Amino acid sequence: MLKIYNSLSRDKQIFTPIDAGKVRMYVCGMTVYDFCHLGHARVMVIFDMVSRWMRASNYEVTYVRNITDIDDKIIKRANENNEAIDVLTQRFIDAMDEDSEKLGIIRPDIEPRATQYVQGMLDMIAKLIEKGHAYQATNGDVFYSVRSFQGYGKLSGKSLEDLRAGERVEVDTFKKDPMDFVLWKSVKPNEPNWDSPWGKGRPGWHIECSVMSAEHLGAHFDIHGGGQDLQFPHHENEIAQSEAAHNCQMANFWMHNGFVRVDDEKMSKSLGNFFTIRTVLEKYDAEVVRFFILRAHYRSPLNYSDQHLDDAKASLTRLYTALRGREVSTNIIDWNHPQAQRFKEAMDDDFNTSEAVAVLFDLAKIKTDESISLLKNLGAVMGILQRNADEFMQGETSQALDVDAMIVARIEAKKAKNFAEADRIRKQLADAGIILEDTPQGTTWRRA
RNA sequence: GGCGCGAUAGCAAAGUGGUUAUGCCACAGCUUGCAAAGCUGUGUACGCUAGUUCGAAUCUGGCUCGCGCCUCCA
């Protein structure tokens, strides 16, 4: 029985899908004006894990993750680069796909791009105006009137009074209420624009997700996810738009993953303390990064540092060491196995991947054929441990040294009791970052 | 200022009103020609404080510290 922490109710709730056996999930994806950083990697990995577990639990999953391809920052970046907007966005979508694939992420079923849903946005805005939830201001922008929506603040736990009291709320004289947010921005010189009943312009950010989720999942769906920083105002605004337009609850469950931090501060574009996925992958194996993300609980903050990735690498290496040279009999999981049950209980408890990973280590220690097979097959559920162990431990890059020949030479030296020569060879390899391991089946090696 | 989250051993990270989390790391033993890997053991863990309780690190209150949202952000 799956329980999920629901941001909306602020507690764990038993997950019951709207349609039996089916899960419809929407996750806010990337605004594509730059390379993805580790914070984006976390969202991708976490919701990949969620959809994998749902599928492993025999749900039929429809997973939608959108792409924001029209936005202030995109326009700004395109201007800076003197690059066409669609060229820029496609470049970073391609980069995102590359990063995502390396991290072992199964592509979402649908990846809608905002610019392809403008008509739907116009329809929803018209509906909101008609229902008295939106208005066109004198500057031409169309705003959502937060005062018109009863439940505004229910997701973030904020009240309009508290928000108004906040000093950081900038007062826009065109708005009826300072918290009103834009649905349609009237055109500015040299900016992309679409025709609308309110004049040429482009959509606001929040309306995009309300429209794309409804188009693919319906007005009412099971799970809406994203990073914690989107809870307010983005998700709050989505609720206001969708629920006002459709007269029904938008999502039953809201899931928010914790931040990736650097030195205990949130990793973000604005702070400039971010590491892109590709930068990290120059130094660390992508599976190590995935494992680093999965061994922490998705709602906890996750501190990034080389030390922590080194630690994750050593841990993952231990699991692969257990798999090395072992036959995996089947890819069918016996969920009645005590360890498989522990794994399932952990995952069903709000996706407790820390606990699930602990089960993997216990299986690695047990070492029976059954436990090793289970280790590999449960790893598959998490999207790890699926490579050949030698490949993981040795890497794919070619050798400057002929390792195999040196191993043979060392074995000869050992047979001749010439241990000085044997140790010299081992030292030479060690200096090149190659560690030898003598086993009853012969000598193997791995990278440090 | 408003709202919220967190504080677990050297590092990381789950969890529980009383019984070994787990991983990394360090040390010792077994093993090995010596190593590595593996196995075994050790490493005085639960921010401070006052309560509730037979018993609290786990529940309640207070305090301290850290972080986040309130502005674009995954």
Short mmCIF file of C-alpha atoms (C1' of nucleotides) in Angstrom, two decimals:
data_model
loop_
_atom_site.label_atom_id
_atom_site.label_comp_id
_atom_site.label_asym_id
_atom_site.label_seq_id
_atom_site.Cartn_x
_atom_site.Cartn_y
_atom_site.Cartn_z
CA MET A 1 0.00 0.00 0.00
CA LEU A 2 1.70 3.12 -1.25
CA LYS A 3 1.80 6.21 0.89
CA ILE A 4 2.90 9.57 -0.45
CA TYR A 5 3.67 12.77 1.40
CA ASN A 6 1.19 15.24 0.00
CA SER A 7 2.33 18.87 0.12
CA LEU A 8 -1.28 19.89 -0.07
CA SER A 9 -2.24 18.23 3.21
CA ARG A 10 1.26 18.30 4.69
CA ASP A 11 1.18 14.64 5.65
CA LYS A 12 1.57 11.15 4.25
CA GLN A 13 -1.57 9.81 2.65
CA ILE A 14 -2.51 6.49 1.16
CA PHE A 15 -2.28 6.79 -2.58
CA THR A 16 -5.46 5.87 -4.40
CA PRO A 17 -5.52 6.59 -8.11
CA ILE A 18 -8.45 8.36 -9.69
CA ASP A 19 -8.84 5.55 -12.20
CA ALA A 20 -8.07 2.12 -10.76
CA GLY A 21 -4.70 0.84 -11.90
CA LYS A 22 -3.73 4.06 -13.65
CA VAL A 23 -1.54 6.96 -12.58
CA ARG A 24 -1.49 10.30 -14.31
CA MET A 25 1.49 12.39 -13.25
CA TYR A 26 2.64 15.84 -14.32
CA VAL A 27 6.02 17.28 -13.41
CA CYS A 28 7.28 20.80 -14.11
CA GLY A 29 10.30 20.46 -16.30
CA MET A 30 12.98 22.80 -17.45
CA THR A 31 13.13 26.25 -18.91
CA VAL A 32 15.58 25.63 -21.70
CA TYR A 33 17.98 28.56 -21.85
CA ASP A 34 21.05 26.89 -20.36
CA PHE A 35 22.51 23.51 -19.47
CA CYS A 36 20.80 21.55 -16.72
CA HIS A 37 22.46 21.63 -13.32
CA LEU A 38 22.42 19.12 -10.51
CA GLY A 39 19.18 20.53 -9.13
CA HIS A 40 17.51 19.66 -12.42
CA ALA A 41 19.18 16.26 -12.31
CA ARG A 42 17.52 15.63 -8.98
CA VAL A 43 14.03 16.35 -10.28
CA MET A 44 14.61 14.16 -13.30
CA VAL A 45 16.01 11.27 -11.25
CA ILE A 46 13.43 11.52 -8.47
CA PHE A 47 10.39 11.48 -10.70
CA ASP A 48 11.96 8.83 -12.88
CA MET A 49 12.28 6.75 -9.72
CA VAL A 50 8.67 7.52 -8.82
CA SER A 51 7.37 6.46 -12.22
CA ARG A 52 9.52 3.32 -12.17
CA TRP A 53 8.17 2.34 -8.77
CA MET A 54 4.61 3.01 -9.90
CA ARG A 55 5.17 0.76 -12.88
CA ALA A 56 6.84 -1.90 -10.75
CA SER A 57 3.68 -1.72 -8.64
CA ASN A 58 1.68 -2.55 -11.76
CA TYR A 59 0.21 0.86 -12.36
CA GLU A 60 -0.25 2.03 -15.89
CA VAL A 61 1.57 5.35 -15.75
CA THR A 62 1.22 8.41 -17.93
CA TYR A 63 4.09 10.69 -17.04
CA VAL A 64 4.14 14.19 -18.53
CA ARG A 65 7.08 16.53 -18.05
CA ASN A 66 6.85 19.83 -19.85
CA ILE A 67 9.44 22.03 -21.49
CA THR A 68 9.18 25.79 -21.12
CA ASP A 69 10.49 27.14 -24.41
CA ILE A 70 9.22 30.70 -24.21
CA ASP A 71 10.17 32.92 -21.29
CA ASP A 72 11.95 36.17 -20.36
CA LYS A 73 15.24 34.45 -19.75
CA ILE A 74 15.12 32.60 -23.02
CA ILE A 75 14.48 35.82 -24.92
CA LYS A 76 17.25 37.56 -23.03
CA ARG A 77 19.73 34.76 -23.64
CA ALA A 78 18.85 34.54 -27.32
CA ASN A 79 19.45 38.27 -27.68
CA GLU A 80 22.76 38.04 -25.86
CA ASN A 81 23.84 35.19 -28.10
CA ASN A 82 22.38 36.77 -31.19
CA GLU A 83 20.76 33.41 -31.71
CA ALA A 84 17.24 32.58 -32.89
CA ILE A 85 15.02 31.52 -30.01
CA ASP A 86 14.03 28.20 -31.51
CA VAL A 87 17.65 27.40 -32.27
CA LEU A 88 18.65 28.21 -28.70
CA THR A 89 15.87 26.20 -27.12
CA GLN A 90 16.42 23.20 -29.37
CA ARG A 91 20.11 23.25 -28.53
CA PHE A 92 19.39 23.06 -24.83
CA ILE A 93 16.61 20.52 -25.24
CA ASP A 94 19.10 18.29 -27.04
CA ALA A 95 21.62 18.85 -24.25
CA MET A 96 19.00 18.02 -21.65
CA ASP A 97 18.11 14.81 -23.46
CA GLU A 98 21.78 13.81 -23.51
CA ASP A 99 22.22 14.49 -19.80
CA SER A 100 18.98 12.75 -18.98
CA GLU A 101 19.88 9.64 -20.92
CA LYS A 102 23.25 9.39 -19.21
CA LEU A 103 21.54 9.55 -15.84
CA GLY A 104 19.48 6.51 -16.79
CA ILE A 105 16.24 8.37 -16.99
CA ILE A 106 13.38 6.78 -18.87
CA ARG A 107 11.89 9.52 -20.97
CA PRO A 108 8.54 10.81 -19.80
CA ASP A 109 5.67 9.58 -21.95
CA ILE A 110 4.89 13.08 -23.10
CA GLU A 111 7.16 16.14 -23.16
CA PRO A 112 4.99 19.01 -24.29
CA ARG A 113 6.57 22.32 -25.29
CA ALA A 114 4.80 25.47 -24.20
CA THR A 115 4.90 27.16 -27.59
CA GLN A 116 2.79 24.38 -29.06
CA TYR A 117 -0.05 25.04 -26.65
CA VAL A 118 -0.66 28.74 -27.08
CA GLN A 119 -4.16 28.22 -28.44
CA GLY A 120 -5.08 26.23 -25.37
CA MET A 121 -3.70 29.01 -23.19
CA LEU A 122 -5.79 31.60 -25.04
CA ASP A 123 -8.85 29.43 -24.47
CA MET A 124 -8.16 29.08 -20.78
CA ILE A 125 -7.45 32.78 -20.32
CA ALA A 126 -10.72 33.62 -22.11
CA LYS A 127 -12.53 31.26 -19.80
CA LEU A 128 -10.96 32.81 -16.73
CA ILE A 129 -11.94 36.31 -17.88
CA GLU A 130 -15.45 35.11 -18.61
CA LYS A 131 -15.75 33.65 -15.13
CA GLY A 132 -14.46 36.81 -13.51
CA HIS A 133 -11.10 35.40 -12.45
CA ALA A 134 -9.00 37.49 -14.80
CA TYR A 135 -8.94 40.95 -16.27
CA GLN A 136 -7.03 42.98 -18.79
CA ALA A 137 -5.17 45.88 -17.22
CA THR A 138 -4.69 49.26 -18.82
CA ASN A 139 -1.18 48.32 -19.97
CA GLY A 140 -2.63 45.47 -22.01
CA ASP A 141 -1.47 42.62 -19.79
CA VAL A 142 -4.04 40.12 -18.64
CA PHE A 143 -3.84 39.30 -14.94
CA TYR A 144 -5.30 36.60 -12.76
CA SER A 145 -7.22 38.05 -9.87
CA VAL A 146 -6.05 36.10 -6.82
CA ARG A 147 -8.86 37.57 -4.70
CA SER A 148 -11.38 35.84 -6.96
CA PHE A 149 -10.13 32.39 -5.98
CA GLN A 150 -11.23 31.17 -2.58
CA GLY A 151 -8.51 28.61 -2.06
CA TYR A 152 -5.56 30.81 -2.94
CA GLY A 153 -2.67 29.85 -0.67
CA LYS A 154 -3.87 26.36 0.20
CA LEU A 155 -0.81 24.65 -1.24
CA SER A 156 1.86 26.94 0.13
CA GLY A 157 0.12 27.68 3.41
CA LYS A 158 0.28 31.38 2.76
CA SER A 159 -2.53 33.81 3.20
CA LEU A 160 -2.96 36.81 0.97
CA GLU A 161 -2.76 39.02 4.05
CA ASP A 162 0.64 37.60 5.00
CA LEU A 163 1.89 37.88 1.47
CA ARG A 164 0.71 41.43 1.21
CA ALA A 165 2.53 42.25 4.43
CA GLY A 166 5.75 40.94 2.90
CA GLU A 167 7.98 43.79 1.88
CA ARG A 168 9.34 42.04 -1.13
CA VAL A 169 6.08 42.05 -3.00
CA GLU A 170 6.56 44.63 -5.62
CA VAL A 171 3.63 46.85 -6.28
CA ASP A 172 2.58 46.93 -9.87
CA THR A 173 0.22 49.80 -10.39
CA PHE A 174 -1.55 47.97 -13.18
CA LYS A 175 -2.66 45.17 -10.89
CA LYS A 176 -5.80 45.22 -8.80
CA ASP A 177 -3.95 43.31 -6.12
CA PRO A 178 -0.17 43.16 -5.75
CA MET A 179 -0.32 39.36 -5.80
CA ASP A 180 -2.20 39.16 -9.09
CA PHE A 181 -0.02 37.41 -11.65
CA VAL A 182 0.22 37.72 -15.38
CA LEU A 183 -1.56 35.36 -17.77
CA TRP A 184 -0.82 37.20 -20.97
CA LYS A 185 1.96 39.72 -21.52
CA SER A 186 1.36 42.31 -24.18
CA VAL A 187 3.97 42.46 -26.89
CA LYS A 188 7.22 44.36 -26.49
CA PRO A 189 9.54 45.36 -29.33
CA ASN A 190 11.60 42.55 -30.81
CA GLU A 191 9.90 39.86 -28.82
CA PRO A 192 8.14 36.80 -30.16
CA ASN A 193 4.38 37.16 -30.01
CA TRP A 194 1.08 35.56 -30.85
CA ASP A 195 -2.25 37.12 -31.78
CA SER A 196 -4.87 37.14 -29.10
CA PRO A 197 -8.20 38.76 -28.29
CA TRP A 198 -6.19 41.03 -25.96
CA GLY A 199 -3.71 42.04 -28.56
CA LYS A 200 -0.40 40.57 -29.62
CA GLY A 201 1.64 39.12 -26.81
CA ARG A 202 2.90 35.97 -25.18
CA PRO A 203 1.75 33.75 -22.33
CA GLY A 204 2.79 34.01 -18.70
CA TRP A 205 4.67 31.12 -17.21
CA HIS A 206 2.03 29.68 -14.89
CA ILE A 207 -0.71 29.29 -17.51
CA GLU A 208 1.54 27.00 -19.53
CA CYS A 209 1.47 24.18 -17.00
CA SER A 210 -2.25 24.50 -16.35
CA VAL A 211 -2.93 24.04 -20.04
CA MET A 212 -0.39 21.32 -20.81
CA SER A 213 -1.41 19.20 -17.84
CA ALA A 214 -5.10 19.45 -18.71
CA GLU A 215 -4.50 18.66 -22.38
CA HIS A 216 -2.68 15.44 -21.61
CA LEU A 217 -4.00 14.31 -18.26
CA GLY A 218 -7.38 15.97 -17.97
CA ALA A 219 -8.60 18.62 -15.56
CA HIS A 220 -8.20 16.27 -12.60
CA PHE A 221 -5.19 14.00 -12.31
CA ASP A 222 -3.28 12.06 -9.67
CA ILE A 223 0.11 13.57 -9.02
CA HIS A 224 1.71 16.91 -9.72
CA GLY A 225 5.40 17.18 -8.95
CA GLY A 226 8.33 19.54 -9.11
CA GLY A 227 11.08 21.14 -7.11
CA GLN A 228 10.28 22.66 -3.77
CA ASP A 229 10.96 26.12 -5.10
CA LEU A 230 7.96 25.83 -7.40
CA GLN A 231 5.48 25.31 -4.61
CA PHE A 232 5.01 29.04 -4.41
CA PRO A 233 4.08 30.86 -6.47
CA HIS A 234 4.11 28.59 -9.50
CA HIS A 235 2.09 25.65 -8.23
CA GLU A 236 -0.19 27.82 -6.17
CA ASN A 237 -0.97 29.77 -9.31
CA GLU A 238 -1.50 26.65 -11.36
CA ILE A 239 -4.10 25.53 -8.86
CA ALA A 240 -5.80 28.92 -8.97
CA GLN A 241 -5.95 28.85 -12.76
CA SER A 242 -6.92 25.24 -13.31
CA GLU A 243 -9.43 24.91 -10.51
CA ALA A 244 -11.10 28.18 -11.36
CA ALA A 245 -11.29 27.25 -15.03
CA HIS A 246 -12.37 23.64 -14.57
CA ASN A 247 -14.39 23.79 -11.37
CA CYS A 248 -12.68 20.72 -9.98
CA GLN A 249 -9.61 19.76 -8.03
CA MET A 250 -6.49 19.84 -10.16
CA ALA A 251 -4.20 17.20 -8.65
CA ASN A 252 -4.87 14.87 -5.73
CA PHE A 253 -1.22 14.71 -4.69
CA TRP A 254 1.47 17.38 -4.83
CA MET A 255 5.03 16.13 -4.51
CA HIS A 256 8.00 18.43 -4.00
CA ASN A 257 11.58 17.27 -3.99
CA GLY A 258 14.20 18.94 -1.80
CA PHE A 259 16.99 21.16 -3.06
CA VAL A 260 20.48 20.29 -4.01
CA ARG A 261 22.78 22.46 -1.94
CA VAL A 262 26.33 23.63 -2.08
CA ASP A 263 27.90 24.45 1.28
CA ASP A 264 24.45 24.33 2.83
CA GLU A 265 23.01 26.83 0.42
CA LYS A 266 20.50 26.12 -2.28
CA MET A 267 22.10 25.48 -5.65
CA SER A 268 20.54 27.91 -8.07
CA LYS A 269 21.07 29.96 -11.14
CA SER A 270 20.59 33.20 -9.27
CA LEU A 271 23.17 32.37 -6.60
CA GLY A 272 25.51 31.23 -9.33
CA ASN A 273 26.68 28.28 -7.23
CA PHE A 274 25.46 25.63 -9.62
CA PHE A 275 27.26 22.73 -11.22
CA THR A 276 25.92 21.58 -14.54
CA ILE A 277 25.27 17.91 -15.03
CA ARG A 278 27.81 17.74 -17.81
CA THR A 279 30.51 19.34 -15.68
CA VAL A 280 29.96 16.79 -12.95
CA LEU A 281 29.91 13.96 -15.48
CA GLU A 282 33.39 14.90 -16.65
CA LYS A 283 34.62 13.72 -13.30
CA TYR A 284 32.03 11.24 -12.08
CA ASP A 285 30.24 8.32 -13.63
CA ALA A 286 26.59 9.15 -14.32
CA GLU A 287 25.42 6.14 -12.36
CA VAL A 288 27.36 7.42 -9.35
CA VAL A 289 25.48 10.70 -9.65
CA ARG A 290 22.17 8.87 -9.91
CA PHE A 291 23.06 6.75 -6.89
CA PHE A 292 24.15 9.85 -4.98
CA ILE A 293 20.69 11.31 -5.56
CA LEU A 294 18.78 8.12 -4.79
CA ARG A 295 20.49 7.19 -1.56
CA ALA A 296 19.03 10.29 0.10
CA HIS A 297 15.33 10.72 0.66
CA TYR A 298 13.76 12.85 -2.06
CA ARG A 299 12.38 15.46 0.33
CA SER A 300 15.65 15.97 2.23
CA PRO A 301 18.17 18.57 1.26
CA LEU A 302 21.10 17.05 -0.60
CA ASN A 303 24.51 18.60 -0.16
CA TYR A 304 26.74 18.41 -3.19
CA SER A 305 30.50 18.08 -2.82
CA ASP A 306 33.26 16.03 -4.37
CA GLN A 307 33.68 14.26 -1.06
CA HIS A 308 30.07 13.11 -1.10
CA LEU A 309 30.31 11.92 -4.68
CA ASP A 310 33.51 10.04 -3.82
CA ASP A 311 31.60 8.42 -0.99
CA ALA A 312 28.73 7.52 -3.32
CA LYS A 313 31.20 6.06 -5.79
CA ALA A 314 32.81 3.87 -3.13
CA SER A 315 29.38 2.69 -1.99
CA LEU A 316 28.17 1.87 -5.47
CA THR A 317 31.44 0.09 -6.16
CA ARG A 318 30.74 -2.17 -3.20
CA LEU A 319 27.40 -3.19 -4.74
CA TYR A 320 29.01 -3.85 -8.10
CA THR A 321 31.77 -5.84 -6.40
CA ALA A 322 29.10 -8.13 -5.02
CA LEU A 323 27.67 -8.58 -8.52
CA ARG A 324 31.02 -9.14 -10.17
CA GLY A 325 31.38 -12.54 -11.76
CA ARG A 326 27.97 -13.64 -10.55
CA GLU A 327 25.23 -15.11 -12.67
CA VAL A 328 21.84 -13.47 -12.37
CA SER A 329 19.29 -16.18 -12.88
CA THR A 330 16.11 -14.30 -13.64
CA ASN A 331 14.71 -10.86 -13.93
CA ILE A 332 11.54 -11.77 -12.13
CA ILE A 333 11.36 -10.47 -8.57
CA ASP A 334 9.94 -12.73 -5.89
CA TRP A 335 8.16 -10.12 -3.82
CA ASN A 336 7.64 -12.67 -1.07
CA HIS A 337 11.36 -12.75 -0.38
CA PRO A 338 11.94 -11.08 3.00
CA GLN A 339 14.41 -8.58 1.57
CA ALA A 340 12.17 -7.83 -1.40
CA GLN A 341 9.38 -7.18 1.06
CA ARG A 342 11.57 -4.81 3.04
CA PHE A 343 12.42 -3.04 -0.20
CA LYS A 344 8.78 -2.77 -1.14
CA GLU A 345 7.78 -1.50 2.27
CA ALA A 346 10.46 1.14 2.07
CA MET A 347 9.45 2.29 -1.40
CA ASP A 348 5.78 2.24 -0.49
CA ASP A 349 6.56 4.48 2.45
CA ASP A 350 6.82 7.73 0.51
CA PHE A 351 9.59 6.40 -1.72
CA ASN A 352 12.11 5.79 1.04
CA THR A 353 15.03 5.10 -1.25
CA SER A 354 17.55 5.38 1.62
CA GLU A 355 16.00 2.39 3.27
CA ALA A 356 15.65 0.60 -0.07
CA VAL A 357 19.35 1.12 -0.74
CA ALA A 358 20.16 -0.30 2.71
CA VAL A 359 18.31 -3.44 1.62
CA LEU A 360 20.56 -3.65 -1.42
CA PHE A 361 23.63 -3.60 0.81
CA ASP A 362 22.19 -6.34 2.97
CA LEU A 363 21.58 -8.43 -0.14
CA ALA A 364 25.15 -7.80 -1.26
CA LYS A 365 26.34 -9.20 2.04
CA ILE A 366 24.18 -12.33 1.90
CA LYS A 367 25.84 -13.39 -1.36
CA THR A 368 23.64 -16.35 -2.21
CA ASP A 369 22.66 -16.76 -5.87
CA GLU A 370 19.16 -15.79 -4.86
CA SER A 371 20.24 -12.63 -3.03
CA ILE A 372 22.58 -11.54 -5.80
CA SER A 373 19.84 -11.96 -8.39
CA LEU A 374 17.49 -10.01 -6.20
CA LEU A 375 20.11 -7.30 -5.75
CA LYS A 376 20.40 -6.88 -9.50
CA ASN A 377 16.67 -7.00 -10.10
CA LEU A 378 15.79 -4.56 -7.35
CA GLY A 379 18.58 -2.36 -8.68
CA ALA A 380 16.73 -2.37 -11.99
CA VAL A 381 13.67 -0.99 -10.25
CA MET A 382 15.78 1.96 -9.12
CA GLY A 383 17.58 2.26 -12.43
CA ILE A 384 20.99 1.25 -11.07
CA LEU A 385 23.31 -1.77 -11.16
CA GLN A 386 22.34 -2.79 -14.68
CA ARG A 387 25.76 -2.57 -16.25
CA ASN A 388 28.30 -5.31 -16.39
CA ALA A 389 30.27 -5.02 -13.15
CA ASP A 390 33.62 -5.07 -14.93
CA GLU A 391 32.52 -2.28 -17.19
CA PHE A 392 31.48 -0.17 -14.23
CA MET A 393 34.64 -0.85 -12.29
CA GLN A 394 37.07 -0.57 -15.16
CA GLY A 395 35.50 2.16 -17.24
CA GLU A 396 35.32 2.20 -20.98
CA THR A 397 38.29 4.34 -21.80
CA SER A 398 41.23 2.66 -23.44
CA GLN A 399 44.39 1.92 -21.53
CA ALA A 400 47.79 3.48 -21.95
CA LEU A 401 49.12 0.33 -20.35
CA ASP A 402 48.47 -3.20 -21.51
CA VAL A 403 46.82 -4.28 -18.30
CA ASP A 404 46.14 -7.84 -19.36
CA ALA A 405 49.73 -8.43 -20.41
CA MET A 406 51.00 -6.95 -17.16
CA ILE A 407 48.69 -9.16 -15.16
CA VAL A 408 50.04 -12.19 -17.02
CA ALA A 409 53.60 -11.06 -16.39
CA ARG A 410 52.82 -10.60 -12.71
CA ILE A 411 51.33 -14.08 -12.45
CA GLU A 412 54.47 -15.50 -14.06
CA ALA A 413 56.64 -13.58 -11.61
CA LYS A 414 54.55 -14.87 -8.73
CA LYS A 415 54.87 -18.44 -9.96
CA ALA A 416 58.65 -17.93 -10.02
CA LYS A 417 58.43 -16.52 -6.46
CA ASN A 418 59.82 -13.29 -7.84
CA PHE A 419 57.65 -11.17 -5.58
CA ALA A 420 59.72 -8.06 -6.07
CA GLU A 421 58.90 -8.09 -9.77
CA ALA A 422 55.26 -8.96 -9.08
CA ASP A 423 54.98 -6.03 -6.68
CA ARG A 424 56.76 -3.73 -9.12
CA ILE A 425 54.15 -4.51 -11.76
CA ARG A 426 51.36 -4.01 -9.28
CA LYS A 427 52.84 -0.70 -8.18
CA GLN A 428 53.16 0.47 -11.77
CA LEU A 429 49.49 -0.27 -12.35
CA ALA A 430 48.51 1.30 -9.05
CA ASP A 431 50.29 4.48 -10.05
CA ALA A 432 48.17 4.46 -13.20
CA GLY A 433 45.03 4.21 -11.03
CA ILE A 434 44.52 0.50 -11.52
CA ILE A 435 44.00 -1.76 -8.54
CA LEU A 436 44.53 -5.49 -8.86
CA GLU A 437 42.47 -8.06 -7.09
CA ASP A 438 43.54 -11.69 -6.85
CA THR A 439 40.64 -14.08 -6.66
CA PRO A 440 40.44 -17.87 -6.73
CA GLN A 441 39.28 -17.48 -10.34
CA GLY A 442 42.27 -15.36 -11.29
CA THR A 443 43.32 -11.75 -11.19
CA THR A 444 40.91 -8.92 -11.96
CA TRP A 445 41.35 -5.18 -11.89
CA ARG A 446 39.38 -2.02 -11.31
CA ARG A 447 39.93 1.68 -11.41
CA ALA A 448 40.61 3.51 -8.18
"C1'" G B 1 8.45 40.73 9.62
"C1'" G B 2 5.07 36.28 7.96
"C1'" C B 3 5.00 30.98 6.90
"C1'" G B 4 7.59 26.33 6.82
"C1'" C B 5 11.54 22.56 7.26
"C1'" G B 6 15.66 20.58 9.77
"C1'" A B 7 19.58 19.42 13.85
"C1'" U B 8 21.48 11.41 14.32
"C1'" A B 9 28.36 8.85 15.43
"C1'" G B 10 34.93 11.13 11.78
"C1'" C B 11 31.71 11.87 6.95
"C1'" A B 12 26.95 10.75 4.66
"C1'" A B 13 22.12 9.06 5.69
"C1'" A B 14 17.36 6.10 7.29
"C1'" G B 15 14.49 4.75 11.29
"C1'" U B 16 12.22 3.51 16.02
"C1'" G B 17 8.82 4.90 23.06
"C1'" G B 18 12.82 -0.32 25.30
"C1'" U B 19 16.06 -4.97 20.75
"C1'" U B 20 22.87 -4.29 15.16
"C1'" A B 21 20.02 0.66 10.38
"C1'" U B 22 23.02 1.05 6.14
"C1'" G B 23 27.30 2.96 3.35
"C1'" C B 24 32.06 5.47 3.33
"C1'" C B 25 36.21 6.11 6.50
"C1'" A B 26 39.63 4.55 10.58
"C1'" C B 27 41.70 0.62 13.58
"C1'" A B 28 42.32 -4.76 14.77
"C1'" G B 29 41.81 -9.97 13.45
"C1'" C B 30 40.94 -13.81 9.60
"C1'" U B 31 42.46 -14.41 4.61
"C1'" U B 32 46.79 -13.22 1.20
"C1'" G B 33 53.86 -14.28 -0.46
"C1'" C B 34 52.63 -9.05 0.66
"C1'" A B 35 48.39 -6.40 -0.97
"C1'" A B 36 43.42 -5.62 -2.92
"C1'" A B 37 38.59 -7.62 -2.45
"C1'" G B 38 35.83 -10.37 1.07
"C1'" C B 39 34.60 -11.89 6.16
"C1'" U B 40 34.60 -10.77 11.66
"C1'" G B 41 35.08 -7.19 15.41
"C1'" U B 42 35.82 -2.13 17.30
"C1'" G B 43 34.57 3.17 16.53
"C1'" U B 44 30.89 5.96 24.03
"C1'" A B 45 25.22 8.66 17.59
"C1'" C B 46 20.86 10.97 18.27
"C1'" G B 47 21.62 20.18 19.15
"C1'" C B 48 20.54 22.29 24.47
"C1'" U B 49 16.87 22.20 28.24
"C1'" A B 50 12.36 21.25 31.11
"C1'" G B 51 8.41 17.79 31.22
"C1'" U B 52 5.23 13.09 30.20
"C1'" U B 53 6.75 7.76 31.03
"C1'" C B 54 8.78 1.99 34.43
"C1'" G B 55 11.81 3.66 30.26
"C1'" A B 56 12.79 9.25 25.24
"C1'" A B 57 17.49 10.15 20.81
"C1'" U B 58 12.04 8.79 19.43
"C1'" C B 59 6.11 12.23 22.53
"C1'" U B 60 5.15 17.59 24.58
"C1'" G B 61 6.96 22.69 25.77
"C1'" G B 62 10.92 26.25 25.74
"C1'" C B 63 15.76 27.62 23.82
"C1'" U B 64 19.92 27.72 20.38
"C1'" C B 65 21.67 27.08 15.59
"C1'" G B 66 21.06 26.07 10.24
"C1'" C B 67 18.10 26.18 5.81
"C1'" G B 68 13.99 27.41 2.58
"C1'" C B 69 9.65 30.18 0.63
"C1'" C B 70 7.38 35.10 0.70
"C1'" U B 71 11.05 37.87 -6.48
"C1'" C B 72 12.96 34.28 -11.62
"C1'" C B 73 14.31 29.40 -9.91
"C1'" A B 74 13.99 22.11 -10.19
#
